[in-house]
Short mmCIF file of C-alpha atoms and ligand atoms in Angstrom, two decimals:
data_model
loop_
_atom_site.label_atom_id
_atom_site.label_comp_id
_atom_site.label_asym_id
_atom_site.label_seq_id
_atom_site.Cartn_x
_atom_site.Cartn_y
_atom_site.Cartn_z
CA MET I 103 -11.71 27.91 24.32
CA GLU I 104 -8.87 26.89 26.62
CA ASN I 105 -6.37 29.25 28.20
CA PHE I 106 -3.23 29.47 26.20
CA VAL I 107 0.21 31.24 25.81
CA PHE I 108 1.29 32.09 22.22
CA CYS I 109 4.73 33.65 21.91
CA THR I 110 6.46 33.48 18.54
CA PRO I 111 9.60 35.59 18.91
CA THR I 112 11.09 34.34 15.65
CA ASN I 113 12.10 37.06 13.13
CA PHE I 114 10.80 35.89 9.64
CA VAL I 115 12.73 37.29 6.79
CA PHE I 116 10.97 36.36 3.64
CA GLY I 117 11.52 36.63 -0.10
CA ARG I 118 13.97 36.50 -2.95
CA GLY I 119 17.72 36.85 -2.05
CA THR I 120 17.14 37.19 1.62
CA GLU I 121 19.87 34.61 2.49
CA SER I 122 22.36 37.43 1.71
CA GLN I 123 21.34 39.00 5.13
CA VAL I 124 22.35 36.06 7.17
CA GLY I 125 25.61 37.57 8.41
CA LYS I 126 23.92 40.62 9.65
CA LEU I 127 21.22 38.66 11.26
CA CYS I 128 23.65 36.41 13.04
CA ILE I 129 25.48 39.43 14.53
CA GLU I 130 22.21 41.09 15.56
CA ASN I 131 21.47 37.97 17.53
CA GLY I 132 24.75 38.03 19.41
CA ALA I 133 26.86 35.56 17.29
CA THR I 134 30.65 35.64 17.35
CA ARG I 135 31.36 32.17 16.11
CA VAL I 136 28.85 30.31 14.00
CA LEU I 137 28.44 26.57 13.47
CA ILE I 138 26.84 25.89 10.10
CA VAL I 139 24.80 22.62 9.95
CA TYR I 140 23.65 21.14 6.65
CA GLY I 141 22.25 17.92 5.08
CA GLY I 142 23.44 15.49 2.39
CA GLY I 143 24.61 17.99 -0.19
CA SER I 144 21.72 19.74 -1.71
CA VAL I 145 23.05 23.02 -0.48
CA VAL I 146 26.41 22.27 -1.84
CA ARG I 147 25.00 21.53 -5.24
CA SER I 148 22.74 24.61 -5.36
CA GLY I 149 25.53 27.01 -4.51
CA LEU I 150 23.69 28.20 -1.42
CA LEU I 151 26.33 27.02 1.04
CA ASP I 152 28.99 29.14 -0.80
CA ARG I 153 26.54 32.23 -0.74
CA VAL I 154 26.18 31.62 3.17
CA ARG I 155 30.09 31.43 3.53
CA THR I 156 30.41 34.66 1.72
CA ALA I 157 27.79 36.41 3.76
CA LEU I 158 29.42 35.51 6.95
CA THR I 159 32.88 36.26 5.67
CA GLU I 160 31.63 39.72 4.64
CA GLU I 161 30.74 40.34 8.33
CA ASN I 162 34.10 38.97 9.62
CA LEU I 163 32.19 36.17 11.40
CA PRO I 164 34.35 33.11 11.97
CA PHE I 165 32.47 29.88 11.22
CA GLY I 166 32.81 26.12 11.25
CA GLU I 167 30.76 23.54 9.26
CA LEU I 168 28.86 20.19 10.09
CA GLY I 169 27.45 18.54 7.10
CA GLY I 170 25.85 15.07 6.65
CA VAL I 171 22.44 15.28 8.31
CA LYS I 172 20.25 12.49 7.07
CA PRO I 173 16.55 12.74 6.65
CA ASN I 174 14.91 11.36 9.91
CA PRO I 175 18.10 12.71 11.66
CA GLU I 176 20.05 10.53 14.06
CA ASP I 177 21.58 11.17 17.48
CA ASP I 178 25.09 10.48 16.43
CA LEU I 179 25.44 13.55 14.42
CA VAL I 180 23.95 15.63 17.28
CA ARG I 181 26.79 14.38 19.56
CA ILE I 182 29.46 15.19 17.07
CA GLY I 183 27.98 18.75 16.88
CA ILE I 184 27.87 19.19 20.70
CA ASP I 185 31.68 18.13 20.72
CA MET I 186 32.42 20.69 18.07
CA VAL I 187 30.66 23.58 19.97
CA ARG I 188 32.55 22.57 23.15
CA ASN I 189 35.97 22.14 21.49
CA GLU I 190 35.74 25.14 19.14
CA HIS I 191 33.60 27.55 21.19
CA PHE I 192 30.70 28.27 18.73
CA ASP I 193 28.05 30.43 20.22
CA PHE I 194 25.46 30.37 17.41
CA ILE I 195 24.07 27.45 15.38
CA LEU I 196 23.02 28.01 11.68
CA PRO I 197 21.07 25.15 10.05
CA VAL I 198 20.83 25.61 6.22
CA GLY I 199 18.25 22.98 4.94
CA GLY I 200 14.99 21.34 6.03
CA GLY I 201 13.41 19.95 9.14
CA SER I 202 16.09 17.33 9.73
CA THR I 203 18.91 19.78 9.57
CA ILE I 204 17.09 22.29 11.74
CA ASP I 205 16.16 19.71 14.36
CA THR I 206 19.79 18.50 14.45
CA ALA I 207 20.97 22.12 15.09
CA LYS I 208 18.31 22.45 17.87
CA GLY I 209 19.58 19.19 19.49
CA ILE I 210 23.08 20.75 19.33
CA ALA I 211 21.95 23.99 20.70
CA CYS I 212 20.40 22.52 23.87
CA GLY I 213 22.85 19.63 24.38
CA ALA I 214 26.00 21.73 24.16
CA LEU I 215 24.97 23.70 27.47
CA TYR I 216 24.00 20.55 29.39
CA ASP I 217 26.19 18.48 31.51
CA GLY I 218 24.30 15.21 30.87
CA ASP I 219 23.35 13.38 27.68
CA PHE I 220 21.27 15.56 25.33
CA TRP I 221 18.91 12.56 24.85
CA ASP I 222 17.63 13.15 28.42
CA PHE I 223 15.62 16.01 27.02
CA TYR I 224 14.05 13.99 24.32
CA CYS I 225 12.97 11.05 26.54
CA GLY I 226 11.67 13.32 29.27
CA LYS I 227 14.45 12.71 31.78
CA ALA I 228 15.43 16.48 32.01
CA LYS I 229 13.97 19.95 31.03
CA ILE I 230 15.95 22.42 29.07
CA GLN I 231 17.27 25.22 31.17
CA LYS I 232 19.24 27.03 28.39
CA ALA I 233 20.09 26.68 24.74
CA LEU I 234 22.42 28.32 22.32
CA PRO I 235 20.54 30.61 19.71
CA VAL I 236 19.63 29.15 16.46
CA GLY I 237 19.04 30.90 13.21
CA VAL I 238 17.59 29.17 10.09
CA ILE I 239 17.89 29.27 6.30
CA LEU I 240 15.10 27.10 5.09
CA THR I 241 15.24 25.06 1.83
CA ILE I 242 12.05 22.99 2.02
CA ALA I 243 8.39 23.70 3.07
CA ALA I 244 7.45 20.86 5.14
CA ALA I 245 8.17 20.23 8.80
CA GLY I 246 7.74 23.88 10.09
CA SER I 247 10.70 23.54 12.46
CA GLU I 248 11.62 27.08 11.11
CA GLY I 249 8.86 28.38 13.48
CA SER I 250 8.30 25.74 15.84
CA GLY I 251 9.84 24.95 19.28
CA ASN I 252 10.14 21.28 18.53
CA SER I 253 12.96 18.99 17.41
CA VAL I 254 12.50 15.32 16.27
CA ILE I 255 15.48 12.95 16.58
CA THR I 256 16.06 9.17 16.22
CA ASN I 257 18.20 7.35 18.75
CA LEU I 258 20.15 4.69 16.92
CA SER I 259 20.62 2.56 20.08
CA ASN I 260 16.99 1.76 20.46
CA MET I 261 15.46 3.16 17.22
CA GLN I 262 13.21 5.59 19.13
CA LYS I 263 12.12 8.63 17.16
CA LEU I 264 11.15 11.16 19.73
CA SER I 265 9.83 14.70 19.48
CA LEU I 266 11.00 17.26 21.96
CA ARG I 267 8.84 20.35 22.65
CA CYS I 268 10.28 23.36 24.29
CA PRO I 269 9.08 26.64 22.78
CA GLU I 270 10.82 28.86 25.40
CA HIS I 271 14.29 27.64 24.11
CA LEU I 272 14.02 26.05 20.84
CA ARG I 273 12.16 28.63 18.70
CA PRO I 274 14.71 30.04 16.11
CA ARG I 275 15.69 33.64 16.64
CA PHE I 276 15.53 34.22 12.90
CA SER I 277 14.23 32.23 10.00
CA ILE I 278 15.21 33.22 6.26
CA LEU I 279 12.41 31.98 4.05
CA ASN I 280 13.40 32.30 0.27
CA PRO I 281 10.85 30.45 -1.76
CA GLU I 282 13.35 30.38 -4.78
CA LEU I 283 15.47 28.07 -2.64
CA THR I 284 12.71 25.35 -2.72
CA MET I 285 12.65 25.20 -6.49
CA THR I 286 15.40 22.56 -6.72
CA LEU I 287 13.20 20.12 -4.66
CA PRO I 288 12.41 16.65 -6.12
CA PRO I 289 8.62 16.47 -6.73
CA TYR I 290 8.26 13.72 -4.08
CA GLN I 291 9.85 15.94 -1.40
CA THR I 292 7.66 18.88 -2.43
CA ALA I 293 4.53 16.79 -2.20
CA SER I 294 5.58 15.18 1.12
CA GLY I 295 6.06 18.64 2.55
CA ILE I 296 2.64 19.70 1.44
CA CYS I 297 1.05 16.66 3.27
CA ASP I 298 3.12 17.20 6.35
CA MET I 299 1.93 20.85 6.70
CA MET I 300 -1.72 19.81 6.09
CA VAL I 301 -1.46 17.21 8.76
CA HIS I 302 0.17 19.70 11.23
CA ILE I 303 -3.14 21.60 10.83
CA PHE I 304 -5.23 18.50 11.23
CA GLU I 305 -3.52 17.45 14.43
CA ARG I 306 -4.97 20.71 15.91
CA TYR I 307 -8.26 20.81 13.97
CA PHE I 308 -9.25 17.42 15.32
CA ASN I 309 -10.16 18.53 18.87
CA ASN I 310 -13.14 18.33 21.31
CA THR I 311 -12.76 21.93 22.56
CA ALA I 312 -15.84 24.15 22.34
CA GLU I 313 -16.03 27.83 21.03
CA THR I 314 -12.90 27.93 18.86
CA SER I 315 -14.49 29.41 15.68
CA ILE I 316 -11.38 31.87 15.03
CA THR I 317 -8.81 28.93 15.25
CA ASP I 318 -11.14 26.72 13.07
CA ARG I 319 -11.46 29.37 10.34
CA VAL I 320 -7.84 30.19 10.28
CA SER I 321 -7.00 26.47 10.00
CA GLU I 322 -9.63 26.08 7.27
CA GLY I 323 -8.35 29.01 5.28
CA VAL I 324 -4.67 27.88 5.44
CA LEU I 325 -5.77 24.23 4.40
CA MET I 326 -7.84 25.57 1.43
CA SER I 327 -5.01 27.82 0.27
CA ILE I 328 -2.51 24.96 0.41
CA MET I 329 -5.08 22.83 -1.68
CA ASP I 330 -5.32 25.57 -4.12
CA GLU I 331 -1.45 26.21 -4.48
CA ALA I 332 -0.28 22.67 -4.39
CA PRO I 333 -1.32 21.55 -7.93
CA LYS I 334 0.37 24.80 -9.34
CA VAL I 335 3.69 24.06 -7.47
CA MET I 336 3.59 20.44 -8.72
CA ALA I 337 2.75 21.44 -12.35
CA ASN I 338 5.48 24.12 -12.32
CA PRO I 339 8.13 23.89 -9.69
CA GLN I 340 9.43 27.27 -10.81
CA ASP I 341 6.19 29.14 -10.05
CA TYR I 342 7.54 31.61 -7.53
CA GLY I 343 4.01 32.78 -6.30
CA ALA I 344 2.81 29.22 -5.54
CA ARG I 345 6.24 28.31 -3.84
CA ALA I 346 5.92 31.50 -1.82
CA ASN I 347 2.40 30.70 -0.62
CA ILE I 348 3.38 27.18 0.24
CA MET I 349 6.44 28.03 2.17
CA TRP I 350 4.44 30.57 4.22
CA ALA I 351 1.65 27.92 4.79
CA GLY I 352 4.30 25.56 6.06
CA MET I 353 5.35 27.88 8.74
CA LEU I 354 1.72 28.92 9.66
CA ALA I 355 0.63 25.28 9.82
CA HIS I 356 3.06 24.51 12.74
CA ASN I 357 4.00 27.69 14.62
CA GLY I 358 1.03 27.21 16.84
CA ILE I 359 -1.47 29.76 15.49
CA CYS I 360 -3.73 26.92 14.15
CA GLY I 361 -3.87 25.45 17.69
CA THR I 362 -4.49 28.45 19.85
CA GLY I 363 -7.06 27.58 22.52
CA VAL I 364 -7.59 23.94 21.63
CA VAL I 365 -6.50 20.55 22.94
CA GLU I 366 -4.39 19.15 20.16
CA ASP I 367 -4.26 15.50 19.14
CA TRP I 368 -0.91 14.32 17.52
CA ALA I 369 -1.62 10.49 17.39
CA SER I 370 -1.16 10.34 13.51
CA HIS I 371 2.30 11.95 13.97
CA PHE I 372 3.22 9.48 16.73
CA MET I 373 2.14 6.60 14.54
CA GLU I 374 3.99 7.95 11.62
CA HIS I 375 7.13 8.54 13.60
CA GLU I 376 7.15 4.78 14.35
CA LEU I 377 6.97 4.06 10.53
CA SER I 378 9.97 6.44 9.75
CA ALA I 379 12.00 4.91 12.57
CA LEU I 380 11.39 1.37 11.45
CA TYR I 381 11.25 1.61 7.76
CA GLY I 382 13.05 4.93 7.02
CA VAL I 383 10.21 6.44 5.01
CA THR I 384 9.77 10.17 4.23
CA HIS I 385 7.71 11.72 7.08
CA GLY I 386 5.18 13.47 4.98
CA ALA I 387 4.65 10.47 2.79
CA GLY I 388 4.16 8.29 5.78
CA LEU I 389 1.52 10.84 6.95
CA ALA I 390 -0.39 10.58 3.63
CA VAL I 391 -0.82 6.83 4.59
CA MET I 392 -1.43 7.21 8.21
CA PHE I 393 -3.56 10.12 8.55
CA PRO I 394 -6.55 8.88 6.43
CA ALA I 395 -6.39 5.54 8.17
CA TRP I 396 -6.48 7.24 11.62
CA LEU I 397 -9.36 9.38 10.47
CA THR I 398 -11.35 6.40 9.05
CA VAL I 399 -11.14 4.61 12.51
CA VAL I 400 -11.67 7.68 14.81
CA SER I 401 -14.46 9.18 12.95
CA ARG I 402 -16.60 6.00 13.63
CA ILE I 403 -16.29 6.93 17.38
CA ASN I 404 -16.17 10.72 17.20
CA PRO I 405 -17.55 12.02 13.86
CA HIS I 406 -18.27 15.72 14.42
CA ARG I 407 -14.88 17.13 13.18
CA ALA I 408 -14.57 14.82 10.22
CA LYS I 409 -17.96 15.98 9.06
CA GLN I 410 -17.01 19.64 9.47
CA LEU I 411 -13.75 19.13 7.54
CA ALA I 412 -15.66 17.42 4.80
CA LEU I 413 -18.23 20.10 4.36
CA ARG I 414 -16.13 23.20 4.82
CA VAL I 415 -12.80 22.23 3.42
CA LEU I 416 -13.23 19.30 1.09
CA HIS I 417 -16.46 20.80 -0.25
CA VAL I 418 -18.65 17.55 -0.13
CA SER I 419 -22.10 18.22 -0.82
CA PRO I 420 -24.46 17.12 1.95
CA GLU I 421 -27.57 16.83 -0.30
CA GLY I 422 -29.29 13.46 0.46
CA LYS I 423 -26.28 11.94 2.27
CA THR I 424 -26.04 10.59 5.86
CA ASP I 425 -23.21 11.81 8.09
CA GLU I 426 -21.27 8.54 7.48
CA GLU I 427 -21.59 9.05 3.73
CA ILE I 428 -20.40 12.64 4.03
CA ILE I 429 -17.39 11.61 6.08
CA ALA I 430 -16.49 8.68 3.87
CA GLU I 431 -16.58 11.06 0.74
CA GLY I 432 -14.31 13.52 2.62
CA ILE I 433 -11.79 10.97 3.35
CA ALA I 434 -11.94 9.67 -0.11
CA ARG I 435 -11.41 13.24 -1.52
CA LEU I 436 -8.41 13.69 0.76
CA ARG I 437 -6.72 10.49 -0.39
CA GLU I 438 -7.46 11.47 -3.96
CA PHE I 439 -5.89 14.77 -3.44
CA TRP I 440 -2.73 13.29 -1.94
CA HIS I 441 -2.61 10.77 -4.67
CA SER I 442 -2.89 13.42 -7.30
CA LEU I 443 0.40 14.95 -5.90
CA GLY I 444 2.05 11.68 -6.29
CA LEU I 445 1.97 10.47 -2.66
CA PRO I 446 1.25 6.89 -1.53
CA ILE I 447 -1.85 6.23 0.41
CA THR I 448 -1.37 2.71 1.58
CA LEU I 449 1.55 1.14 3.39
CA LYS I 450 1.91 -1.16 0.22
CA GLU I 451 2.31 1.99 -1.94
CA LEU I 452 4.89 3.35 0.61
CA GLY I 453 6.89 0.30 -0.15
CA ILE I 454 6.03 -1.70 2.90
CA GLU I 455 4.55 -4.98 1.66
CA ASN I 456 4.44 -6.88 4.99
CA PRO I 457 4.25 -4.22 7.82
CA ASP I 458 5.28 -5.64 11.23
CA ILE I 459 2.26 -4.19 12.87
CA ASP I 460 2.92 -5.79 16.27
CA THR I 461 6.29 -4.26 16.54
CA LEU I 462 4.93 -0.74 15.39
CA VAL I 463 2.26 -0.95 18.14
CA ARG I 464 4.60 -2.11 20.82
CA ASN I 465 7.21 0.57 20.03
CA LEU I 466 4.55 3.23 19.75
CA HIS I 467 3.27 2.54 23.19
CA ILE I 468 6.68 2.12 24.71
CA ALA I 469 7.57 5.64 23.35
CA LYS I 470 4.10 7.34 23.97
CA GLY I 471 2.33 5.46 26.69
CA GLU I 472 -1.23 4.37 26.53
CA PRO I 473 -3.64 5.87 25.57
CA ILE I 474 -2.37 8.15 22.86
CA GLY I 475 -4.14 11.23 21.23
CA ASN I 476 -6.89 13.29 22.58
CA TYR I 477 -9.56 13.60 19.87
CA VAL I 478 -10.23 9.93 20.54
CA LYS I 479 -7.99 8.31 23.17
CA LEU I 480 -6.38 5.33 21.46
CA ASP I 481 -5.63 2.11 23.19
CA ARG I 482 -3.31 -0.54 21.57
CA LYS I 483 -6.42 -2.25 20.13
CA LEU I 484 -7.36 0.82 18.25
CA THR I 485 -3.92 1.78 17.11
CA LYS I 486 -3.47 -1.81 15.72
CA GLU I 487 -6.68 -1.28 13.88
CA ILE I 488 -5.34 2.00 12.34
CA TYR I 489 -2.15 0.37 11.16
CA GLU I 490 -4.22 -2.54 9.77
CA GLU I 491 -6.51 0.04 7.90
CA ALA I 492 -3.44 1.62 6.48
CA ARG I 493 -2.31 -1.57 4.64
O1 LIG X 23 19.93 16.37 2.87
P1 LIG X 23 19.88 17.21 1.60
O2 LIG X 23 20.93 16.89 0.59
O3 LIG X 23 19.79 18.73 2.00
O4 LIG X 23 18.56 16.93 0.96
C1 LIG X 23 17.28 16.97 1.58
C2 LIG X 23 16.69 15.67 2.04
O5 LIG X 23 17.16 14.57 1.23
C3 LIG X 23 16.33 17.35 0.56
N1 LIG X 23 16.24 18.74 0.28
C4 LIG X 23 16.02 19.71 1.19
N2 LIG X 23 15.80 20.88 0.57
C5 LIG X 23 16.13 20.77 -0.72
C6 LIG X 23 16.41 19.35 -0.90
N3 LIG X 23 16.80 18.85 -2.15
C7 LIG X 23 16.78 19.64 -3.13
N4 LIG X 23 16.58 21.03 -2.95
C8 LIG X 23 16.26 21.56 -1.87
N5 LIG X 23 15.93 22.87 -1.79
O6 LIG X 23 15.07 16.96 0.93
C9 LIG X 23 15.21 15.75 1.82
C10 LIG X 23 14.43 15.89 3.02
O7 LIG X 23 14.97 16.85 3.95
P2 LIG X 23 14.32 16.95 5.41
O8 LIG X 23 15.13 17.96 6.15
O9 LIG X 23 14.40 15.47 6.09
O10 LIG X 23 12.78 17.37 5.10
P3 LIG X 23 11.71 17.91 6.07
O11 LIG X 23 11.94 19.33 6.17
O12 LIG X 23 10.58 17.31 5.61
O13 LIG X 23 12.05 17.32 7.57
C11 LIG X 23 11.70 16.04 7.90
C12 LIG X 23 12.05 15.76 9.46
O14 LIG X 23 11.41 16.84 10.34
C13 LIG X 23 10.70 16.07 11.30
C14 LIG X 23 10.41 14.77 10.66
O15 LIG X 23 9.85 13.72 11.54
C15 LIG X 23 11.58 14.38 9.85
O16 LIG X 23 12.48 13.88 10.78
N6 LIG X 23 9.56 16.99 11.86
C16 LIG X 23 10.03 17.96 12.57
C17 LIG X 23 9.14 18.91 13.33
C18 LIG X 23 9.46 19.93 14.03
N7 LIG X 23 10.78 20.05 14.30
O17 LIG X 23 8.76 20.82 14.47
C19 LIG X 23 7.71 18.52 13.12
C20 LIG X 23 7.29 17.67 11.95
O18 LIG X 23 5.97 17.05 12.25
C21 LIG X 23 8.17 16.47 11.71
O19 LIG X 23 8.01 15.45 12.59
ZN1 LIG X 24 5.03 16.60 10.65
#
């Protein structure tokens, strides 16, 4: 096991009706003027935004609002938010929504206290020294940004979608997780979120680090629970218990607990980020296509983890089978599972008939260098093979 630091200071407030506590939680975390950030309108339609306004007003907390965050969030709204903070002196950022909204809020939180352009942090030109506090009300179980120290933003000037990682400054102070708030999600978003959280675990599970049995078993347990709960939530979107388990799994998948002591991979995410930057696809659906393609190619070079996953999580029987057959059956089962949730498993099914693979590969290595990943180090010949495999 590798050395590690694992600090998750976020206060998770979980359960029915917990959004009513938001005013108190903001004050406990030093807020005097709150900027609410939200997306394209789901929180308006559900009445959640009104309830948040009421909760802040009850605590005499002044607030402003910035709506309009798009899925795969863009830099322009972050810049608008930064200007609002500077002009109107907000000292606390409150995203109400999903990963895109939370990531926009995190971009505002670090950019508002920085003299240069906030993009410097995302492209690695500068390191965050300080950021405004962020508190979250989550409405979709997916990206895990409610517990992570990450933010992913697309820069429209060069269409780079880059992930910033800074747990010291970007982990939320609190995250309100009410599973009922996820009951209005369209099935495709629920399914995409489930795939995203599973791949957050896979990005950590596929490693070459020795002696990590606790981390392995935690990861396998969360994965198997997700696979048990997912069909329930798809069959009955109002199933509170299933929604609750999926919501908590999304947090556990990405707050770092499933990656303690291991060298993580992240190549599938980098490859998907290029897809969502170029074609605007839903992140989790893009992963349902990219991850099995990645696994097919890398397990030919480094098979040990793919076999372990097939046997322990995907319940492939080893009887009379070669390692290659066990792995192939594991990958097929994973694809079948995501298909059963209504997700695409090829680029064609994702709506990309003629993928521009040369551009995807070029952009990928411009953004992330060469090689990428750790479980198998991928040069551009291999990343091209993976995009081809995904067709
Ligand atoms: O914008 P609104 O109207 O709110 O609608 C959203 C959006 O259309 C809708 N939605 C959310 N909650 C809803 C709802 N609709 C009805 N009822 C609800 N309760 O769902 C759509 C998707 O929202 P989004 O915030 O984009 O989803 P998600 O949480 O999957 O976030 C995806 C983004 O997070 C990034 C992805 O790359 C992508 O940009 N990621 C962020 C990470 C992080 N910060 O740690 C890690 C992830 O790997 C990921 O890369
Ligand atoms: Zn993800």
